[in-house]
Tab-separated table of C-alpha atoms in Angstrom:
chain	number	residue	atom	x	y	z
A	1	UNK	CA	-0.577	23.448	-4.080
A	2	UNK	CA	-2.982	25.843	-2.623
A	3	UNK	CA	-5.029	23.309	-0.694
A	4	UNK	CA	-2.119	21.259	0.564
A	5	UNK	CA	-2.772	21.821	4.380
A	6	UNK	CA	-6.115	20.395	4.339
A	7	UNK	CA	-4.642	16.726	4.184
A	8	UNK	CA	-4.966	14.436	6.928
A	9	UNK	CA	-2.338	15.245	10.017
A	10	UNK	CA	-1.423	18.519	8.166
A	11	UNK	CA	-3.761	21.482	9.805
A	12	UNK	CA	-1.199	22.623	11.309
A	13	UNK	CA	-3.261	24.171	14.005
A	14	UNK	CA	-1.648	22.950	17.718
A	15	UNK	CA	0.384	26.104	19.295
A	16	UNK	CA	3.095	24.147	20.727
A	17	UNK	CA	4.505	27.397	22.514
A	18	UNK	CA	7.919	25.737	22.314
A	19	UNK	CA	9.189	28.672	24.576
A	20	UNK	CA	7.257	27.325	27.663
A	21	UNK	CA	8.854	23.516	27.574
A	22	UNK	CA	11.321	24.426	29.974
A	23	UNK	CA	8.916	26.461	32.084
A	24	UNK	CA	8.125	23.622	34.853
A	25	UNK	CA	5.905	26.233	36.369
A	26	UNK	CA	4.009	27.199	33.307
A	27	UNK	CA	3.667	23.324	32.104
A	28	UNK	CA	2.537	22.260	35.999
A	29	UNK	CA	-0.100	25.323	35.732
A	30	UNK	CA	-1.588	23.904	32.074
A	31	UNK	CA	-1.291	19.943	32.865
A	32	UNK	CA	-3.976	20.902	36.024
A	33	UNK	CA	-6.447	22.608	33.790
A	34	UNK	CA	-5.298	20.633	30.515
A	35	UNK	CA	-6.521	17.727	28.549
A	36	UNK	CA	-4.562	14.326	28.559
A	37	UNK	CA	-4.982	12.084	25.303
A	38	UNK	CA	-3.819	8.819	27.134
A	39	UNK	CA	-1.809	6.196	24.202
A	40	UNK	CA	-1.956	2.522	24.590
A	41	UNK	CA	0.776	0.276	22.431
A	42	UNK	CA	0.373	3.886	19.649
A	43	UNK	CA	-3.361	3.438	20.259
A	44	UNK	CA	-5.127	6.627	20.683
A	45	UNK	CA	-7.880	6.727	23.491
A	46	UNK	CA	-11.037	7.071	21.555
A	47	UNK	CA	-15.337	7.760	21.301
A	48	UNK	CA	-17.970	7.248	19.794
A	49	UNK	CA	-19.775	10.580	18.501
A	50	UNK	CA	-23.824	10.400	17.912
A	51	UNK	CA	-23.222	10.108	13.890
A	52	UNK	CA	-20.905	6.874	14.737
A	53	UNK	CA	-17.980	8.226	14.090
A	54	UNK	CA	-15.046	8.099	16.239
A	55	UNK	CA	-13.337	10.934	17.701
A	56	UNK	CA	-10.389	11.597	20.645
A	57	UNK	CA	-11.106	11.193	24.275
A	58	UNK	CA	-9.311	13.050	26.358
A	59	UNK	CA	-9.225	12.587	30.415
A	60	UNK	CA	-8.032	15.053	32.786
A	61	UNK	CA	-5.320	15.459	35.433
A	62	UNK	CA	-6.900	14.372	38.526
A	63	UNK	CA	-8.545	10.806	36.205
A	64	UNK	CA	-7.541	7.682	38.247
A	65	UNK	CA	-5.618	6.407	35.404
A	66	UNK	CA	-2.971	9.170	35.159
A	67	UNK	CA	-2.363	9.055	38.629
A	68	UNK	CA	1.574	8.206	38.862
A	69	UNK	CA	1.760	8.899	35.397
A	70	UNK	CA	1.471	12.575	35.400
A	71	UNK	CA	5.151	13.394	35.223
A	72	UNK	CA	5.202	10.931	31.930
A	73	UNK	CA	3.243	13.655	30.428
A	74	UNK	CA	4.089	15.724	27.037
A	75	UNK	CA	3.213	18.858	26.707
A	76	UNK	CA	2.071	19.110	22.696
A	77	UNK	CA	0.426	22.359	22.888
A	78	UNK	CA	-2.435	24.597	23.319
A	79	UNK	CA	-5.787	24.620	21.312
A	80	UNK	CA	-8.242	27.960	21.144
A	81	UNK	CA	-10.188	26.435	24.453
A	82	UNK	CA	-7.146	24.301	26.059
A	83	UNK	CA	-3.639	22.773	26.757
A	84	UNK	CA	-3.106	19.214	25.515
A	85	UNK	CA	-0.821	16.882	27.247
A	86	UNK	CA	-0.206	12.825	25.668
A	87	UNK	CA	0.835	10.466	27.832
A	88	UNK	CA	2.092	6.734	27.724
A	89	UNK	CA	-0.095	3.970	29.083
A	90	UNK	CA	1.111	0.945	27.611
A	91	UNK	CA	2.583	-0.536	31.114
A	92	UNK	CA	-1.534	-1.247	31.985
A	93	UNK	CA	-3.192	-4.097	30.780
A	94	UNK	CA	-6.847	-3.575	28.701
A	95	UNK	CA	-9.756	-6.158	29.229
A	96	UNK	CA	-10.276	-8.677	26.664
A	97	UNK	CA	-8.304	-10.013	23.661
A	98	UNK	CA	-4.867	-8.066	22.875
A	99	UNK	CA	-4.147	-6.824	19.234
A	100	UNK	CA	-2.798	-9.084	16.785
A	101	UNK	CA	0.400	-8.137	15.632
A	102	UNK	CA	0.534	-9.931	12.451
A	103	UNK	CA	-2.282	-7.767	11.392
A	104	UNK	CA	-1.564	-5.633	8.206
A	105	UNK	CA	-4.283	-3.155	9.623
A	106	UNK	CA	-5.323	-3.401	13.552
A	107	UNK	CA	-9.038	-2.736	13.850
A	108	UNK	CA	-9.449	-4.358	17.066
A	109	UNK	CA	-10.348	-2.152	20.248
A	110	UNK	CA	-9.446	-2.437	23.575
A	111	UNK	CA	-10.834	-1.129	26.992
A	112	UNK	CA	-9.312	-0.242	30.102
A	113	UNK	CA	-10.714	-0.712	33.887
A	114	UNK	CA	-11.613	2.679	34.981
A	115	UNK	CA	-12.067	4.714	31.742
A	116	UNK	CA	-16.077	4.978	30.413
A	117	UNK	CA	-17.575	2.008	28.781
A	118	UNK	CA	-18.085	3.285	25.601
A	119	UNK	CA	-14.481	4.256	25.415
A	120	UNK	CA	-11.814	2.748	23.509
A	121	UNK	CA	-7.902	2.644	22.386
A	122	UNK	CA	-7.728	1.942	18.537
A	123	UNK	CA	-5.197	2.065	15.879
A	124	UNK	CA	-4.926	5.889	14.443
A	125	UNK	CA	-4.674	4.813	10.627
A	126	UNK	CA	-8.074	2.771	11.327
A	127	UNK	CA	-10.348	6.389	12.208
A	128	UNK	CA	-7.840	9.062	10.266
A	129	UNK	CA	-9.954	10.070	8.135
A	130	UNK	CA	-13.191	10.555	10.658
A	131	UNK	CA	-10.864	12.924	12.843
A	132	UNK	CA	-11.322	16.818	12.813
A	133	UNK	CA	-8.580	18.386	11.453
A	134	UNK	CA	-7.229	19.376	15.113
A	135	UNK	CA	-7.484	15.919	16.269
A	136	UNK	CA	-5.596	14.144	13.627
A	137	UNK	CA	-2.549	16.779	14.451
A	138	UNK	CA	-2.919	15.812	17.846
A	139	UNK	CA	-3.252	12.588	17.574
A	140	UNK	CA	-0.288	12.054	15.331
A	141	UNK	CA	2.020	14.462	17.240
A	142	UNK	CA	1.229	12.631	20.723
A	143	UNK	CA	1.985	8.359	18.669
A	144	UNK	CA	5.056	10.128	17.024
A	145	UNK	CA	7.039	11.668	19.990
A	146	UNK	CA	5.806	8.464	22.943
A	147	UNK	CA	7.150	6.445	20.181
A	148	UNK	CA	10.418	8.260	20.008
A	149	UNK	CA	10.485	7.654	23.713
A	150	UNK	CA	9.999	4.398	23.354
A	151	UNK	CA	12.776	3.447	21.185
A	152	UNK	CA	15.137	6.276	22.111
A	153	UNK	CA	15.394	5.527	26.076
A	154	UNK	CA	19.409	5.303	25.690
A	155	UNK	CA	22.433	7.285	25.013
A	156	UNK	CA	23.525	6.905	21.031
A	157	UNK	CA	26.295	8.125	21.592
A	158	UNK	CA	27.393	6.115	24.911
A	159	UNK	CA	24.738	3.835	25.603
A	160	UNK	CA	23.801	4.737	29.181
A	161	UNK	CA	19.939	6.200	29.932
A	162	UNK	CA	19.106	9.177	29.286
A	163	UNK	CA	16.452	11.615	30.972
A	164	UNK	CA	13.880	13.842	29.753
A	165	UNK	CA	13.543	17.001	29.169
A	166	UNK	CA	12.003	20.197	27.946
A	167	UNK	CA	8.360	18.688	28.974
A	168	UNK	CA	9.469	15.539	26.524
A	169	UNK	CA	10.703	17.374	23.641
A	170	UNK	CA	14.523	16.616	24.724
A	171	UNK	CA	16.714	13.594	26.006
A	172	UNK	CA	19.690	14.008	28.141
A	173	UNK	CA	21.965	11.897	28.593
A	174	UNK	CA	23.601	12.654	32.124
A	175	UNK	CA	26.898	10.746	31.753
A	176	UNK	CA	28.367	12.233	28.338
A	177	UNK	CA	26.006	15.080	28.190
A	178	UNK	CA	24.834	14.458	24.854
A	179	UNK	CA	21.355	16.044	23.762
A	180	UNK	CA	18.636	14.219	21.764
A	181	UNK	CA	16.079	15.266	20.125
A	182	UNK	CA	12.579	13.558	18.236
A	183	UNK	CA	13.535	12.147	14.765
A	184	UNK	CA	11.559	12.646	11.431
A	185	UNK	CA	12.383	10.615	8.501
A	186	UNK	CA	12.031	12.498	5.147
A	187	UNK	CA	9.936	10.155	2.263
A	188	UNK	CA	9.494	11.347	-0.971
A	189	UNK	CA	6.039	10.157	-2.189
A	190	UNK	CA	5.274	10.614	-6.119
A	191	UNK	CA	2.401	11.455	-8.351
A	192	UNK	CA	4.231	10.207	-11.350
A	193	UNK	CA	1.991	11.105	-14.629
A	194	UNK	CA	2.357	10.464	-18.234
A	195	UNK	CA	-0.247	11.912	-20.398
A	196	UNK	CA	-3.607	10.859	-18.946
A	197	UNK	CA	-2.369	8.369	-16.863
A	198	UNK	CA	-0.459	8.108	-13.340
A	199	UNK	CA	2.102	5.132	-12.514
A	200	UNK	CA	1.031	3.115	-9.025
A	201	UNK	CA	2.455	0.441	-7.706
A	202	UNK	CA	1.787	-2.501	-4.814
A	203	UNK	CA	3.981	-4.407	-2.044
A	204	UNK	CA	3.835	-8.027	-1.672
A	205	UNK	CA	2.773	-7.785	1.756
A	206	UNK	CA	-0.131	-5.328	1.290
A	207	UNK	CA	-3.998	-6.576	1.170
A	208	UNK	CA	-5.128	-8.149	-2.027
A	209	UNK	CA	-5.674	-5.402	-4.554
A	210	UNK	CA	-4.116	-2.594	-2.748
A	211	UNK	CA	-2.233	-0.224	-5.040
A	212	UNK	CA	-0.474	3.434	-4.122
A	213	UNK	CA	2.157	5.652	-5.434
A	214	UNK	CA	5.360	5.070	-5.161
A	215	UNK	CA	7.656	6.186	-2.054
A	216	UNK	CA	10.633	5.626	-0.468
A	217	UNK	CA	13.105	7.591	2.633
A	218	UNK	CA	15.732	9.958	1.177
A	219	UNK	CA	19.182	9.811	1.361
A	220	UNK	CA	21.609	12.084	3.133
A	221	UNK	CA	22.928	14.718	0.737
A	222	UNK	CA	19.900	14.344	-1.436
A	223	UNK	CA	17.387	16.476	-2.735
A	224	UNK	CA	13.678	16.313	-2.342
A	225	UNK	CA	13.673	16.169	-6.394
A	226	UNK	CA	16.394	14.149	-6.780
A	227	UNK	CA	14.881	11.595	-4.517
A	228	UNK	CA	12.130	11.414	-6.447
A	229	UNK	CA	13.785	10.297	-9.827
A	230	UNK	CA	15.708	8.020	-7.879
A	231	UNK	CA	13.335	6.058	-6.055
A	232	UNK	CA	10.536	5.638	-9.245
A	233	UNK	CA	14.209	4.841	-12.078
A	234	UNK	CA	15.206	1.852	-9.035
A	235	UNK	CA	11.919	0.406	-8.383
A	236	UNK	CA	10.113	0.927	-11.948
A	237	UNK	CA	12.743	1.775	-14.412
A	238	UNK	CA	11.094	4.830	-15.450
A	239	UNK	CA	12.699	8.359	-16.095
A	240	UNK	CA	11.413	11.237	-14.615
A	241	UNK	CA	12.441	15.046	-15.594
A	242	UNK	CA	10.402	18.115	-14.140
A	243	UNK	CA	9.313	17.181	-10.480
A	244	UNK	CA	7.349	20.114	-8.346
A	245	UNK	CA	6.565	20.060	-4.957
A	246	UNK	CA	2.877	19.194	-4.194
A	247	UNK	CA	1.992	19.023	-0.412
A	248	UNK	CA	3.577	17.042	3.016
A	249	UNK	CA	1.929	15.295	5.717
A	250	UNK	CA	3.306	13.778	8.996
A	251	UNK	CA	3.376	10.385	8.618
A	252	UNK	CA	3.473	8.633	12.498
A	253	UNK	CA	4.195	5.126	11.734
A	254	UNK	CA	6.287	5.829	13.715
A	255	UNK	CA	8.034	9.237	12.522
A	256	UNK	CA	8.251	10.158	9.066
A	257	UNK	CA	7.491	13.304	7.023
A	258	UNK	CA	5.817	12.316	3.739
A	259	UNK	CA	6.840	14.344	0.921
A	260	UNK	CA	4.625	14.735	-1.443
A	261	UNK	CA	5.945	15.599	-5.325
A	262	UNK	CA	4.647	15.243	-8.666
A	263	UNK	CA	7.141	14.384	-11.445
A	264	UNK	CA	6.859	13.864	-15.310
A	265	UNK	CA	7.790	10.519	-16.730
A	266	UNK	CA	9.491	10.570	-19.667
A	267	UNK	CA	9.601	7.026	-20.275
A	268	UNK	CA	7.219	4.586	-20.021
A	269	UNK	CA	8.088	0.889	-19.927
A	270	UNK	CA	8.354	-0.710	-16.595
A	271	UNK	CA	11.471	-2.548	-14.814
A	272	UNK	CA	9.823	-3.602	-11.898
A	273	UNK	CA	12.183	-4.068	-9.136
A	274	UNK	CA	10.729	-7.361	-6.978
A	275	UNK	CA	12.663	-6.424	-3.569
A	276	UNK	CA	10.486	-3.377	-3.452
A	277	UNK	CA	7.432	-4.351	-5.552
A	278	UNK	CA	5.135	-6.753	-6.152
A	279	UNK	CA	3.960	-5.071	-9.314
A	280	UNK	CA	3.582	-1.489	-10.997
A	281	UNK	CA	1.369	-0.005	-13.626
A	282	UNK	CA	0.120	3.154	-15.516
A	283	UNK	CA	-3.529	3.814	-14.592
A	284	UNK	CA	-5.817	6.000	-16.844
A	285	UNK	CA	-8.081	8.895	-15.419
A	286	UNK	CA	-10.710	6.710	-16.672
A	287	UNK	CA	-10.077	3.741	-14.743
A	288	UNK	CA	-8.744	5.558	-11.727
A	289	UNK	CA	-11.907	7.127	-11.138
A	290	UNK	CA	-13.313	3.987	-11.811
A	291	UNK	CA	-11.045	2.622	-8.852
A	292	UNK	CA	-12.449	5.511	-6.415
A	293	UNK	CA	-15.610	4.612	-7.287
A	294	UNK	CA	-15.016	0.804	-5.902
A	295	UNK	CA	-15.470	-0.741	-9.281
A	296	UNK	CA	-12.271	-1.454	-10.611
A	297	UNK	CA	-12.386	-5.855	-10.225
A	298	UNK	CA	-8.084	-5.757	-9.664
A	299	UNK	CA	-7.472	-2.269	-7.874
A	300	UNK	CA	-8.497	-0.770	-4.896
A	301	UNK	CA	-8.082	2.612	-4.235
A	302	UNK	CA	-5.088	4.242	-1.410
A	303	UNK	CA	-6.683	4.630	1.988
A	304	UNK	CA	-8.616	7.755	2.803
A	305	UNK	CA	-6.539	9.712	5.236
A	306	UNK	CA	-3.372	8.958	3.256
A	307	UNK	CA	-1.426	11.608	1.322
A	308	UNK	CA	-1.644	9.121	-2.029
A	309	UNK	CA	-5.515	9.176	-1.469
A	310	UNK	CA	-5.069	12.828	-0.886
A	311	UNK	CA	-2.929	13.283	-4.052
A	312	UNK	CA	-4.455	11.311	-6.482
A	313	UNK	CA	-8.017	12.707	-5.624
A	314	UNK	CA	-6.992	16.393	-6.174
A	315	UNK	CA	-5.550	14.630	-9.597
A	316	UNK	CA	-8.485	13.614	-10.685
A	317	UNK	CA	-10.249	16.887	-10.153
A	318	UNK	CA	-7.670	18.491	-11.775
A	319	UNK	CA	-7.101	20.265	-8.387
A	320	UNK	CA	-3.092	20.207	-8.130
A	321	UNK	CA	-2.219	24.208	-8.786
């Protein structure tokens, strides 16, 4: 797909310069003249442009806020004008109202004593699709590793803590030696077409109306296209021959890689499968464009940002070559 790096997350346009991660010298020398995208609970530190939209805010080394925190500091990479560092923050406690967890999609925003007013930590999947194309890399590099820190603090192998490393690209574990390293979950996501139509489905615990393609994680020992027929046979019944790859995009809730295929049904009649789905059905190019126009009364369309979104726009404009 010739236009598959201009989806959300997937630029591809950080130098990480993994060759300098072990370079304390050469990562001390860029954190002083770097820029430090500070992460509260996942939440990006964010701010208002003059057209309303949001974008990153970054601080610098010598901000009040990172002080103590430096040395919690990943080193994600250089841009054309700058290094970028993301660091943890989540041990401080914003003004105001904290985030409802029960919320499908966090909107709210919270402030923190000491950054600028206008400033604000918000959920990434809430202002993906208002990033530039550099900033959504960054911002979904910096929430995938600090969350890989977060939940990978000990030793799988023999349970004791483990350090890190390699300006937070590693984990050591100082009592068996074992090495760690950030985890990405492969999930096969599928355009599934028959005809003039493309097969969608919904989770119970989505919004009202929400529909997107099918997905699910691979299995060890299994390929990208067998994964595919797999997933759409257990949770729709329907078979699947050709499948080509389409596009990927990092995914950093909290660390997948979304693979994106497209696969030719060659049946049609739907099984639905009720541990994974609420409900499944073929959608015409008519009606789907209908849907991304905000018309459809039972269907809303994938969020804007996503890879589905992504996918079943180029679809529609025939754009998939």
């Amino acid at each position: 797909m010739k236009i598959a790096e201009e989806v959300t997350f997937g630029a591809g346009l950080l130098n990480r310069l993994a060759e300098i991660r072990g370079n304390q010298g050469a990562i001390e020398d860029r954190i002083k003249k770097g820029r430090i995208l500070p992460l509260w609970r996942g939440k990006p530190l964010l701010r208002p442009d003059l057209d309303g939209r949001q974008s990153l805010a970054f601080l610098s080394a010598d901000h009040a806020v990172l002080q103590d925190r430096l040395d919690r500091c990943v080193y994600l990479g250089d841009t054309e004008t700058s290094p970028v560092f993301a660091v943890d923050i989540s041990d401080l406690t914003p003004e105001g109202e904290l985030p409802d967890a029960d919320e499908f999609l966090d909107l709210s925003l919270q402030h923190l004593t000491g950054t600028p007013e206008d400033h604000s930590f918000g959920e990434l999947r809430g202002v993906m699709a208002q990033l530039t194309q550099l900033e959504a890399e960054i911002a979904a590099t910096a929430r995938g590793i600090l969350e890989w820190h977060r939940i990978h603090r000990f030793c799988a192998n023999c349970g004791e803590m483990s350090d890190v490393i390699m300006s937070g690209w590693q984990r050591r574990c100082n009592s068996c030696g074992r090495m760690h390293f950030p985890r990405t979950d492969p999930v096969v996501i599928m355009l599934i077409t028959h005809g003039n139509s493309a097969l969608i489905g919904r989770n119970e615990n989505w919004p009202p109306r929400m529909y997107s393609l099918l997905a699910g994680f691979m299995e060890p020992g299994e390929t990208i296209e067998a994964a595919t027929r797999r997933e759409v046979f257990e949770e729709t019944g329907v078979r699947v021959d050709r499948v080509d790859y389409l596009a990927s995009q990092p995914w950093p809730y909290p660390a997948s890689l979304m693979i994106g295929t497209r696969g030719l049904a060659t049946t049609t009649d739907i099984t639905l499968d009720p541990i994974e789905l609420e409900g499944a059905l073929w959608v015409s190019r008519e009606d789907m464009l209908e849907v991304f126009a905000g018309r459809h009364p039972d269907i809303a369309a994938a969020r804007k940002g996503s890879i589905a979104h992504f996918l079943l726009t180029n679809w529609l404009a025939d754009r998939l070559d």
